[in-house]
């Protein structure tokens, strides 16, 4: 459907591939580790490098946006067509910590290409997947003869994603007018496998908490008082045990209110994926699947909300015995949320459930650490169909659909800007995000470039006629 000729795109990529990879390697040499205060200067240097490269790419507007922490990069390239849609590409330029002694075969900040794979911290997560958009838009222009993209193209590349994006919501609220768009493309994601290219259609949200329980004013003798006063460690265990019913559904009243159920079509699409449960269990370092009755493993990790006990403790933990009723106990819980659930409402439901579950004589405090919202793109959304068509042209095969069980800042963009979020990524599970020897497959990276080259024309045509 796009007017971008395949042959012209291929010719341009062949001509410019090596220079593109040299530039990417230069960026990867900057150790932009946002979690390390001593690397703050490197994160800023990474932002400055990217801003300069986006200017070289042709973006007429490139800016470094300050936050309460580390800087983000904004760029904008208007189409010149008043009826063209506006698209915002999101990614991040900060990276996870990495050191040779962690188990790397090479220096993590000295990029090495071995057997068609580029090894370096950030190669896949997320500098490689951000950077393919620079060559992609240039290929789009060269192949179509345009002097500006077919869409109004914006980029927002943050510098704190690997540290939990603490300043990101405030950043996008502050600049909501500059970020206004019709759709967001998130290039901080992956595919099912090298042989099964996929598009992600949703991410779960997250809220987590700590529950502190207080019983006696101090540890007391279990012989003199045990069995006659409430025990906070016992009550922590009771709460943990009561979190699910016998079907492994979350038993907190009101927890499922508003959630959007999977459609039959989505279940069919999940079932098309070449899922090997035994292989998945090996990846999970686990020995048997277990979860909500009536749902498959993929449905459980992608499309069902969950409650997990992340930690439980209280009382004596040293060697041997100590016969006490402890004074305190703690319980840490996390809740993954799906589209339709409201994090604030879930938090209130948990507060009410805890208060109603504890006996007299047990005081408690519950602290939530904020929330990440879920997001979901409808399968029939025209922008999603453009992504699928563009990927299909690049990969030359059918594109399938996944969701992501984890959580990220994409939903903040969805909520603040009021537009759909779409995912375009080419990374595969073996790329080792956050692990030693992170890499990106160079052939797949170029497929990402090719997808981006086709996408902007397809989006413009689709939204012109929608």
Protein backbone atom coordinates (compact mmCIF):
# COMPACT_ATOMS: atom_id res chain seq x y z
CA UNK A 1 0.00 0.00 0.00
CA UNK A 2 2.94 2.33 0.65
CA UNK A 3 4.40 4.31 -2.24
CA UNK A 4 7.94 3.55 -1.04
CA UNK A 5 9.49 1.22 -3.67
CA UNK A 6 11.12 -1.88 -2.21
CA UNK A 7 13.99 -1.91 -4.71
CA UNK A 8 14.87 1.72 -4.00
CA UNK A 9 14.89 1.07 -0.27
CA UNK A 10 17.15 -1.97 -0.68
CA UNK A 11 19.56 -0.02 -2.86
CA UNK A 12 19.79 2.82 -0.37
CA UNK A 13 20.35 0.48 2.58
CA UNK A 14 23.06 -1.43 0.72
CA UNK A 15 24.87 1.83 0.03
CA UNK A 16 24.63 3.23 3.55
CA UNK A 17 24.68 0.14 5.79
CA UNK A 18 28.34 0.29 6.81
CA UNK A 19 28.31 3.99 7.68
CA UNK A 20 25.15 3.44 9.71
CA UNK A 21 26.77 0.63 11.70
CA UNK A 22 29.91 2.69 12.29
CA UNK A 23 27.78 5.51 13.72
CA UNK A 24 25.86 3.09 15.93
CA UNK A 25 29.11 1.61 17.26
CA UNK A 26 30.31 5.12 18.13
CA UNK A 27 27.13 5.73 20.16
CA UNK A 28 27.41 2.35 21.88
CA UNK A 29 30.87 3.31 23.15
CA UNK A 30 29.26 5.94 25.42
CA UNK A 31 28.51 4.15 28.75
CA UNK A 32 25.21 5.92 29.40
CA UNK A 33 24.31 3.98 32.57
CA UNK A 34 21.50 5.95 34.21
CA UNK A 35 21.59 3.95 37.45
CA UNK A 36 25.18 4.98 38.23
CA UNK A 37 25.50 8.59 39.47
CA UNK A 38 29.11 8.60 38.31
CA UNK A 39 27.87 8.01 34.74
CA UNK A 40 25.52 11.01 34.69
CA UNK A 41 27.99 12.87 32.47
CA UNK A 42 28.01 9.95 30.05
CA UNK A 43 24.21 9.93 29.86
CA UNK A 44 24.31 13.63 28.99
CA UNK A 45 27.05 12.97 26.43
CA UNK A 46 24.83 10.26 24.91
CA UNK A 47 21.94 12.72 24.62
CA UNK A 48 24.17 15.32 22.99
CA UNK A 49 25.55 12.74 20.55
CA UNK A 50 22.05 11.65 19.53
CA UNK A 51 20.77 15.20 19.15
CA UNK A 52 23.68 16.02 16.84
CA UNK A 53 23.14 12.87 14.79
CA UNK A 54 19.41 13.59 14.41
CA UNK A 55 20.32 17.03 13.11
CA UNK A 56 22.69 15.40 10.62
CA UNK A 57 19.87 13.03 9.62
CA UNK A 58 17.78 16.03 8.60
CA UNK A 59 15.49 16.76 11.54
CA UNK A 60 15.05 20.56 11.48
CA UNK A 61 14.28 20.61 15.22
CA UNK A 62 16.40 18.75 17.77
CA UNK A 63 16.41 19.63 21.45
CA UNK A 64 17.75 18.25 24.71
CA UNK A 65 14.98 18.31 27.30
CA UNK A 66 16.02 18.60 30.92
CA UNK A 67 14.23 16.63 33.62
CA UNK A 68 14.51 16.36 37.36
CA UNK A 69 17.24 13.81 36.62
CA UNK A 70 18.87 12.89 33.32
CA UNK A 71 18.15 14.47 29.91
CA UNK A 72 15.87 13.30 27.12
CA UNK A 73 16.14 14.11 23.41
CA UNK A 74 13.30 15.51 21.32
CA UNK A 75 13.29 15.87 17.53
CA UNK A 76 10.64 16.94 15.05
CA UNK A 77 10.35 16.85 11.24
CA UNK A 78 7.08 18.24 9.84
CA UNK A 79 5.67 16.66 6.71
CA UNK A 80 4.48 19.85 5.08
CA UNK A 81 1.19 18.13 4.28
CA UNK A 82 -1.61 19.61 6.44
CA UNK A 83 -3.59 16.36 6.29
CA UNK A 84 -0.68 14.07 7.24
CA UNK A 85 -0.90 12.17 10.55
CA UNK A 86 1.57 12.93 13.33
CA UNK A 87 3.60 10.05 14.76
CA UNK A 88 5.80 10.09 17.87
CA UNK A 89 8.58 7.50 18.14
CA UNK A 90 9.58 6.61 21.72
CA UNK A 91 12.77 4.92 22.90
CA UNK A 92 15.59 5.45 25.41
CA UNK A 93 19.30 6.15 25.20
CA UNK A 94 20.33 5.04 28.69
CA UNK A 95 21.55 1.49 29.31
CA UNK A 96 21.88 -1.07 32.06
CA UNK A 97 25.13 -1.36 34.05
CA UNK A 98 27.72 -3.68 32.53
CA UNK A 99 31.27 -4.77 33.31
CA UNK A 100 33.62 -7.36 31.79
CA UNK A 101 33.70 -9.29 35.07
CA UNK A 102 29.91 -9.82 34.90
CA UNK A 103 30.57 -12.56 32.36
CA UNK A 104 31.03 -10.59 29.15
CA UNK A 105 33.26 -12.17 26.51
CA UNK A 106 34.22 -8.68 25.29
CA UNK A 107 34.28 -5.20 26.78
CA UNK A 108 30.58 -4.21 26.96
CA UNK A 109 31.35 -0.68 25.76
CA UNK A 110 33.69 -1.67 22.95
CA UNK A 111 31.31 -2.93 20.23
CA UNK A 112 32.37 -6.13 18.46
CA UNK A 113 30.77 -7.71 15.39
CA UNK A 114 31.02 -11.51 15.43
CA UNK A 115 29.16 -13.82 13.00
CA UNK A 116 26.66 -11.15 12.00
CA UNK A 117 25.92 -10.10 15.57
CA UNK A 118 26.86 -6.78 17.14
CA UNK A 119 27.81 -7.21 20.82
CA UNK A 120 27.65 -4.23 23.17
CA UNK A 121 25.55 -2.91 26.03
CA UNK A 122 22.61 -1.13 24.43
CA UNK A 123 22.96 -2.87 21.05
CA UNK A 124 19.36 -4.10 21.32
CA UNK A 125 18.08 -2.30 24.43
CA UNK A 126 17.64 0.31 23.18
CA UNK A 127 20.19 2.24 21.13
CA UNK A 128 20.10 -0.11 18.14
CA UNK A 129 16.32 0.02 17.95
CA UNK A 130 16.26 3.81 18.34
CA UNK A 131 18.98 4.33 15.77
CA UNK A 132 17.39 2.29 12.99
CA UNK A 133 14.85 5.09 12.62
CA UNK A 134 17.57 7.47 11.42
CA UNK A 135 18.49 5.33 8.43
CA UNK A 136 14.86 4.34 7.96
CA UNK A 137 13.63 7.89 7.44
CA UNK A 138 16.54 8.67 5.12
CA UNK A 139 15.72 5.58 3.04
CA UNK A 140 12.06 6.63 2.97
CA UNK A 141 13.03 10.04 1.57
CA UNK A 142 15.51 8.69 -0.94
CA UNK A 143 13.12 6.05 -2.26
CA UNK A 144 10.16 8.41 -2.63
CA UNK A 145 11.95 11.58 -3.69
CA UNK A 146 10.40 13.48 -0.81
CA UNK A 147 12.21 16.25 1.06
CA UNK A 148 10.24 15.60 4.28
CA UNK A 149 8.61 12.47 5.71
CA UNK A 150 5.11 11.48 4.61
CA UNK A 151 4.03 11.92 8.26
CA UNK A 152 4.80 14.61 10.79
CA UNK A 153 7.56 12.73 12.56
CA UNK A 154 8.58 13.31 16.20
CA UNK A 155 11.04 11.44 18.42
CA UNK A 156 11.23 11.36 22.22
CA UNK A 157 14.22 9.41 23.51
CA UNK A 158 14.44 9.41 27.30
CA UNK A 159 17.50 8.97 29.48
CA UNK A 160 16.13 7.22 32.58
CA UNK A 161 14.13 4.22 31.35
CA UNK A 162 16.58 1.74 32.86
CA UNK A 163 16.14 3.49 36.21
CA UNK A 164 12.34 3.26 36.20
CA UNK A 165 11.57 6.50 34.30
CA UNK A 166 11.07 8.49 37.54
CA UNK A 167 10.80 11.85 35.75
CA UNK A 168 9.09 10.69 32.57
CA UNK A 169 5.41 11.33 33.48
CA UNK A 170 6.24 14.90 34.52
CA UNK A 171 8.27 15.39 31.33
CA UNK A 172 5.46 14.40 28.97
CA UNK A 173 2.88 16.36 30.95
CA UNK A 174 5.08 19.46 30.75
CA UNK A 175 5.59 19.08 27.00
CA UNK A 176 2.22 17.56 26.07
CA UNK A 177 1.56 20.27 23.49
CA UNK A 178 4.89 19.63 21.74
CA UNK A 179 4.33 15.87 21.86
CA UNK A 180 0.76 15.98 20.50
CA UNK A 181 0.32 13.23 17.90
CA UNK A 182 -2.08 10.71 16.39
CA UNK A 183 -0.11 7.61 17.42
CA UNK A 184 2.99 6.59 19.36
CA UNK A 185 5.46 4.03 18.01
CA UNK A 186 7.47 2.35 20.77
CA UNK A 187 10.77 0.89 19.56
CA UNK A 188 11.80 -0.63 22.87
CA UNK A 189 10.40 -4.09 22.35
CA UNK A 190 11.05 -7.37 20.58
CA UNK A 191 9.75 -10.21 18.45
CA UNK A 192 8.89 -13.83 19.16
CA UNK A 193 11.93 -15.17 17.28
CA UNK A 194 14.13 -14.65 14.23
CA UNK A 195 11.90 -16.97 12.20
CA UNK A 196 8.59 -15.70 13.58
CA UNK A 197 8.39 -11.90 13.30
CA UNK A 198 5.68 -10.43 15.48
CA UNK A 199 4.08 -7.20 16.58
CA UNK A 200 3.29 -6.61 20.24
CA UNK A 201 -0.22 -5.25 20.87
CA UNK A 202 -0.15 -4.57 24.59
CA UNK A 203 1.74 -4.36 27.85
CA UNK A 204 0.56 -5.04 31.36
CA UNK A 205 0.57 -2.39 34.04
CA UNK A 206 2.06 -2.73 37.51
CA UNK A 207 1.46 -1.64 41.06
CA UNK A 208 3.32 -3.01 44.07
CA UNK A 209 3.31 -2.51 47.80
CA UNK A 210 4.72 -3.40 51.20
CA UNK A 211 2.47 -4.35 54.09
CA UNK A 212 3.98 -3.92 57.57
CA UNK A 213 2.21 -5.78 60.36
CA UNK A 214 2.60 -4.97 64.07
CA UNK A 215 1.48 -7.18 66.96
CA UNK A 216 3.03 -7.13 70.45
CA UNK A 217 5.10 -4.08 71.32
CA UNK A 218 8.14 -6.38 71.41
CA UNK A 219 9.02 -10.02 70.77
CA UNK A 220 7.41 -12.10 73.52
CA UNK A 221 7.71 -15.64 74.91
CA UNK A 222 5.70 -18.12 72.84
CA UNK A 223 5.17 -20.39 75.84
CA UNK A 224 3.79 -17.71 78.10
CA UNK A 225 1.76 -15.84 75.46
CA UNK A 226 1.60 -17.90 72.25
CA UNK A 227 -1.84 -19.04 71.22
CA UNK A 228 -3.50 -16.25 73.19
CA UNK A 229 -2.38 -13.13 71.26
CA UNK A 230 -2.27 -12.42 67.51
CA UNK A 231 0.98 -13.24 65.73
CA UNK A 232 1.93 -10.81 62.89
CA UNK A 233 4.04 -13.43 61.11
CA UNK A 234 1.09 -15.81 61.09
CA UNK A 235 -1.15 -13.06 59.75
CA UNK A 236 1.35 -12.25 57.00
CA UNK A 237 1.25 -15.92 55.99
CA UNK A 238 -2.56 -15.90 56.10
CA UNK A 239 -2.69 -12.86 53.82
CA UNK A 240 -0.30 -14.50 51.37
CA UNK A 241 -2.32 -17.73 51.39
CA UNK A 242 -5.60 -15.85 50.90
CA UNK A 243 -4.34 -13.89 47.89
CA UNK A 244 -5.70 -16.51 45.46
CA UNK A 245 -8.71 -18.83 45.44
CA UNK A 246 -8.61 -22.53 44.58
CA UNK A 247 -8.67 -21.71 40.84
CA UNK A 248 -5.62 -19.43 41.29
CA UNK A 249 -7.74 -16.35 40.62
CA UNK A 250 -6.87 -13.24 42.62
CA UNK A 251 -9.24 -13.23 45.59
CA UNK A 252 -9.10 -9.50 46.38
CA UNK A 253 -12.70 -8.23 45.99
CA UNK A 254 -13.01 -5.80 43.08
CA UNK A 255 -9.62 -6.72 41.62
CA UNK A 256 -11.00 -7.64 38.18
CA UNK A 257 -13.38 -4.70 37.89
CA UNK A 258 -13.29 -3.09 34.44
CA UNK A 259 -10.72 -5.42 32.88
CA UNK A 260 -10.98 -6.11 29.14
CA UNK A 261 -11.20 -9.83 28.46
CA UNK A 262 -9.38 -11.56 25.63
CA UNK A 263 -11.45 -11.99 22.48
CA UNK A 264 -11.78 -15.34 20.75
CA UNK A 265 -9.75 -13.89 17.85
CA UNK A 266 -6.90 -12.92 20.16
CA UNK A 267 -6.86 -16.42 21.64
CA UNK A 268 -6.64 -17.84 18.13
CA UNK A 269 -3.72 -15.55 17.30
CA UNK A 270 -1.85 -16.56 20.47
CA UNK A 271 -2.43 -20.21 19.57
CA UNK A 272 -0.77 -19.67 16.15
CA UNK A 273 2.60 -18.99 17.78
CA UNK A 274 5.10 -21.88 17.92
CA UNK A 275 5.06 -22.05 21.72
CA UNK A 276 7.04 -24.86 23.34
CA UNK A 277 6.08 -25.02 27.01
CA UNK A 278 8.99 -27.25 27.99
CA UNK A 279 11.46 -24.82 26.43
CA UNK A 280 9.67 -21.94 28.12
CA UNK A 281 9.97 -23.69 31.49
CA UNK A 282 13.69 -24.09 30.97
CA UNK A 283 13.96 -20.36 30.26
CA UNK A 284 11.95 -19.71 33.43
CA UNK A 285 14.22 -22.07 35.44
CA UNK A 286 11.00 -23.69 36.69
CA UNK A 287 9.70 -27.23 36.74
CA UNK A 288 5.95 -27.05 36.04
CA UNK A 289 3.43 -24.48 34.80
CA UNK A 290 0.85 -23.20 37.27
CA UNK A 291 -1.65 -20.37 37.12
CA UNK A 292 -5.22 -19.27 36.71
CA UNK A 293 -7.54 -22.11 35.70
CA UNK A 294 -9.00 -21.84 32.20
CA UNK A 295 -6.10 -19.87 30.71
CA UNK A 296 -3.09 -21.01 28.72
CA UNK A 297 0.44 -20.11 29.76
CA UNK A 298 0.69 -17.34 27.15
CA UNK A 299 -2.68 -15.94 28.20
CA UNK A 300 -1.56 -15.95 31.83
CA UNK A 301 1.64 -13.98 31.19
CA UNK A 302 0.27 -11.58 28.57
CA UNK A 303 -3.43 -10.98 29.07
CA UNK A 304 -4.45 -11.92 32.61
CA UNK A 305 -3.82 -9.78 35.71
CA UNK A 306 -1.76 -11.33 38.48
CA UNK A 307 -0.87 -11.02 42.14
CA UNK A 308 2.51 -12.23 43.34
CA UNK A 309 4.15 -12.51 46.74
CA UNK A 310 7.57 -10.93 46.19
CA UNK A 311 8.76 -11.31 49.75
CA UNK A 312 7.56 -12.35 53.18
CA UNK A 313 9.34 -12.13 56.51
CA UNK A 314 9.11 -11.59 60.23
CA UNK A 315 10.46 -12.91 63.47
CA UNK A 316 13.63 -14.83 64.11
CA UNK A 317 15.69 -15.87 61.05
CA UNK A 318 18.97 -16.97 62.69
CA UNK A 319 20.35 -20.47 63.29
CA UNK A 320 18.46 -22.79 65.57
CA UNK A 321 15.18 -21.93 67.25
CA UNK A 322 13.92 -18.93 69.17
CA UNK A 323 10.50 -19.50 70.69
CA UNK A 324 8.86 -16.09 70.32
CA UNK A 325 5.77 -14.37 69.07
CA UNK A 326 7.44 -11.72 66.88
CA UNK A 327 6.53 -8.07 67.15
CA UNK A 328 6.48 -7.39 63.40
CA UNK A 329 6.19 -9.00 59.98
CA UNK A 330 6.32 -7.77 56.38
CA UNK A 331 4.73 -8.78 53.11
CA UNK A 332 5.69 -7.44 49.67
CA UNK A 333 3.13 -7.86 46.87
CA UNK A 334 3.03 -6.92 43.20
CA UNK A 335 0.04 -6.80 40.88
CA UNK A 336 0.30 -6.94 37.07
CA UNK A 337 -2.68 -5.21 35.50
CA UNK A 338 -4.31 -5.49 32.08
CA UNK A 339 -6.27 -3.03 29.97
CA UNK A 340 -9.40 -1.74 31.65
CA UNK A 341 -8.08 -2.06 35.20
CA UNK A 342 -7.52 1.13 37.15
CA UNK A 343 -4.39 1.10 39.28
CA UNK A 344 -5.80 3.50 41.88
CA UNK A 345 -8.93 1.37 42.21
CA UNK A 346 -6.83 -1.79 42.58
CA UNK A 347 -4.74 -0.13 45.28
CA UNK A 348 -7.90 0.80 47.20
CA UNK A 349 -9.26 -2.74 46.81
CA UNK A 350 -6.03 -4.13 48.28
CA UNK A 351 -6.17 -1.66 51.18
CA UNK A 352 -9.76 -2.65 51.95
CA UNK A 353 -8.97 -6.35 51.65
CA UNK A 354 -6.01 -6.13 54.02
CA UNK A 355 -7.96 -4.12 56.59
CA UNK A 356 -10.87 -6.58 56.50
CA UNK A 357 -8.59 -9.63 56.73
CA UNK A 358 -6.61 -8.76 59.86
CA UNK A 359 -7.77 -9.53 63.40
CA UNK A 360 -7.98 -7.08 66.29
CA UNK A 361 -4.58 -6.59 67.87
CA UNK A 362 -2.72 -6.40 64.56
CA UNK A 363 -1.95 -2.90 63.35
CA UNK A 364 -0.78 -2.43 59.80
CA UNK A 365 0.66 0.07 57.36
CA UNK A 366 0.53 -0.37 53.59
CA UNK A 367 2.75 1.58 51.20
CA UNK A 368 2.38 1.58 47.41
CA UNK A 369 5.30 2.64 45.21
CA UNK A 370 3.30 4.21 42.41
CA UNK A 371 1.90 2.50 39.34
CA UNK A 372 2.52 1.79 35.67
CA UNK A 373 -0.60 1.73 33.54
CA UNK A 374 -1.49 -1.08 31.12
CA UNK A 375 -1.94 -0.37 27.42
CA UNK A 376 -3.61 -2.26 24.58
CA UNK A 377 -3.90 -1.57 20.85
CA UNK A 378 -7.07 -2.89 19.13
CA UNK A 379 -6.24 -5.38 16.39
CA UNK A 380 -8.28 -3.44 13.84
CA UNK A 381 -6.62 -0.07 14.47
CA UNK A 382 -5.41 1.39 11.12
CA UNK A 383 -2.02 2.39 12.53
CA UNK A 384 -1.42 -1.16 13.77
CA UNK A 385 -2.31 -2.50 10.35
CA UNK A 386 0.27 -0.13 8.83
CA UNK A 387 2.95 -1.49 11.16
CA UNK A 388 2.00 -5.05 10.23
CA UNK A 389 2.10 -4.31 6.49
CA UNK A 390 5.44 -2.51 6.75
CA UNK A 391 6.98 -5.39 8.70
CA UNK A 392 5.49 -7.89 6.28
CA UNK A 393 7.20 -6.13 3.37
CA UNK A 394 10.52 -6.04 5.21
CA UNK A 395 10.44 -9.67 6.39
CA UNK A 396 8.62 -11.14 3.40
CA UNK A 397 6.32 -13.28 5.53
CA UNK A 398 3.21 -13.21 7.69
CA UNK A 399 3.47 -11.11 10.84
CA UNK A 400 1.92 -12.58 13.97
CA UNK A 401 0.84 -10.98 17.24
CA UNK A 402 2.07 -11.09 20.84
CA UNK A 403 1.65 -9.11 24.00
CA UNK A 404 4.24 -8.23 26.65
CA UNK A 405 3.87 -9.50 30.20
CA UNK A 406 6.11 -6.83 31.66
CA UNK A 407 5.46 -3.14 32.15
CA UNK A 408 6.96 0.11 30.91
CA UNK A 409 6.40 3.82 30.46
CA UNK A 410 4.51 3.46 27.15
CA UNK A 411 1.13 3.68 28.86
CA UNK A 412 2.06 7.10 30.27
CA UNK A 413 2.27 8.34 26.70
CA UNK A 414 -1.07 6.74 25.92
CA UNK A 415 -2.79 8.33 28.89
CA UNK A 416 -1.26 11.81 28.74
CA UNK A 417 -1.45 12.19 24.96
CA UNK A 418 -4.72 10.29 24.53
CA UNK A 419 -3.53 8.28 21.51
CA UNK A 420 -2.88 4.60 20.74
CA UNK A 421 0.52 3.08 21.43
CA UNK A 422 2.01 0.71 18.85
CA UNK A 423 5.14 -1.41 19.15
CA UNK A 424 7.84 -1.81 16.51
CA UNK A 425 10.87 -3.83 17.56
CA UNK A 426 13.17 -6.39 15.97
CA UNK A 427 15.01 -7.74 19.02
CA UNK A 428 14.74 -11.44 19.84
CA UNK A 429 14.93 -13.26 23.21
CA UNK A 430 18.53 -14.40 22.68
CA UNK A 431 19.71 -10.79 22.46
CA UNK A 432 20.22 -10.83 26.24
CA UNK A 433 18.70 -7.59 27.43
CA UNK A 434 20.17 -6.62 30.83
CA UNK A 435 22.46 -9.67 30.65
CA UNK A 436 26.13 -10.22 29.79
CA UNK A 437 26.93 -10.35 26.08
CA UNK A 438 23.93 -8.32 24.92
CA UNK A 439 23.79 -8.26 21.13
CA UNK A 440 21.64 -7.43 18.13
CA UNK A 441 21.36 -9.49 14.96
CA UNK A 442 22.53 -7.19 12.15
CA UNK A 443 20.19 -8.70 9.56
CA UNK A 444 17.23 -8.10 11.87
CA UNK A 445 18.44 -4.58 12.63
CA UNK A 446 18.33 -3.83 8.91
CA UNK A 447 14.84 -5.32 8.76
CA UNK A 448 13.91 -2.70 11.34
CA UNK A 449 15.38 0.00 9.11
CA UNK A 450 13.43 -1.35 6.15
CA UNK A 451 10.20 -1.48 8.17
CA UNK A 452 10.61 2.15 9.19
CA UNK A 453 11.30 3.12 5.57
CA UNK A 454 7.97 1.61 4.48
CA UNK A 455 5.93 2.61 7.51
CA UNK A 456 5.67 6.36 7.09
CA UNK A 457 4.21 6.19 3.59
CA UNK A 458 1.77 3.45 4.56
CA UNK A 459 0.57 5.39 7.60
CA UNK A 460 0.07 8.56 5.56
CA UNK A 461 -1.93 6.74 2.90
CA UNK A 462 -4.03 4.79 5.38
CA UNK A 463 -4.89 7.80 7.49
CA UNK A 464 -5.61 9.96 4.44
CA UNK A 465 -8.34 7.52 3.42
CA UNK A 466 -9.52 6.36 6.87
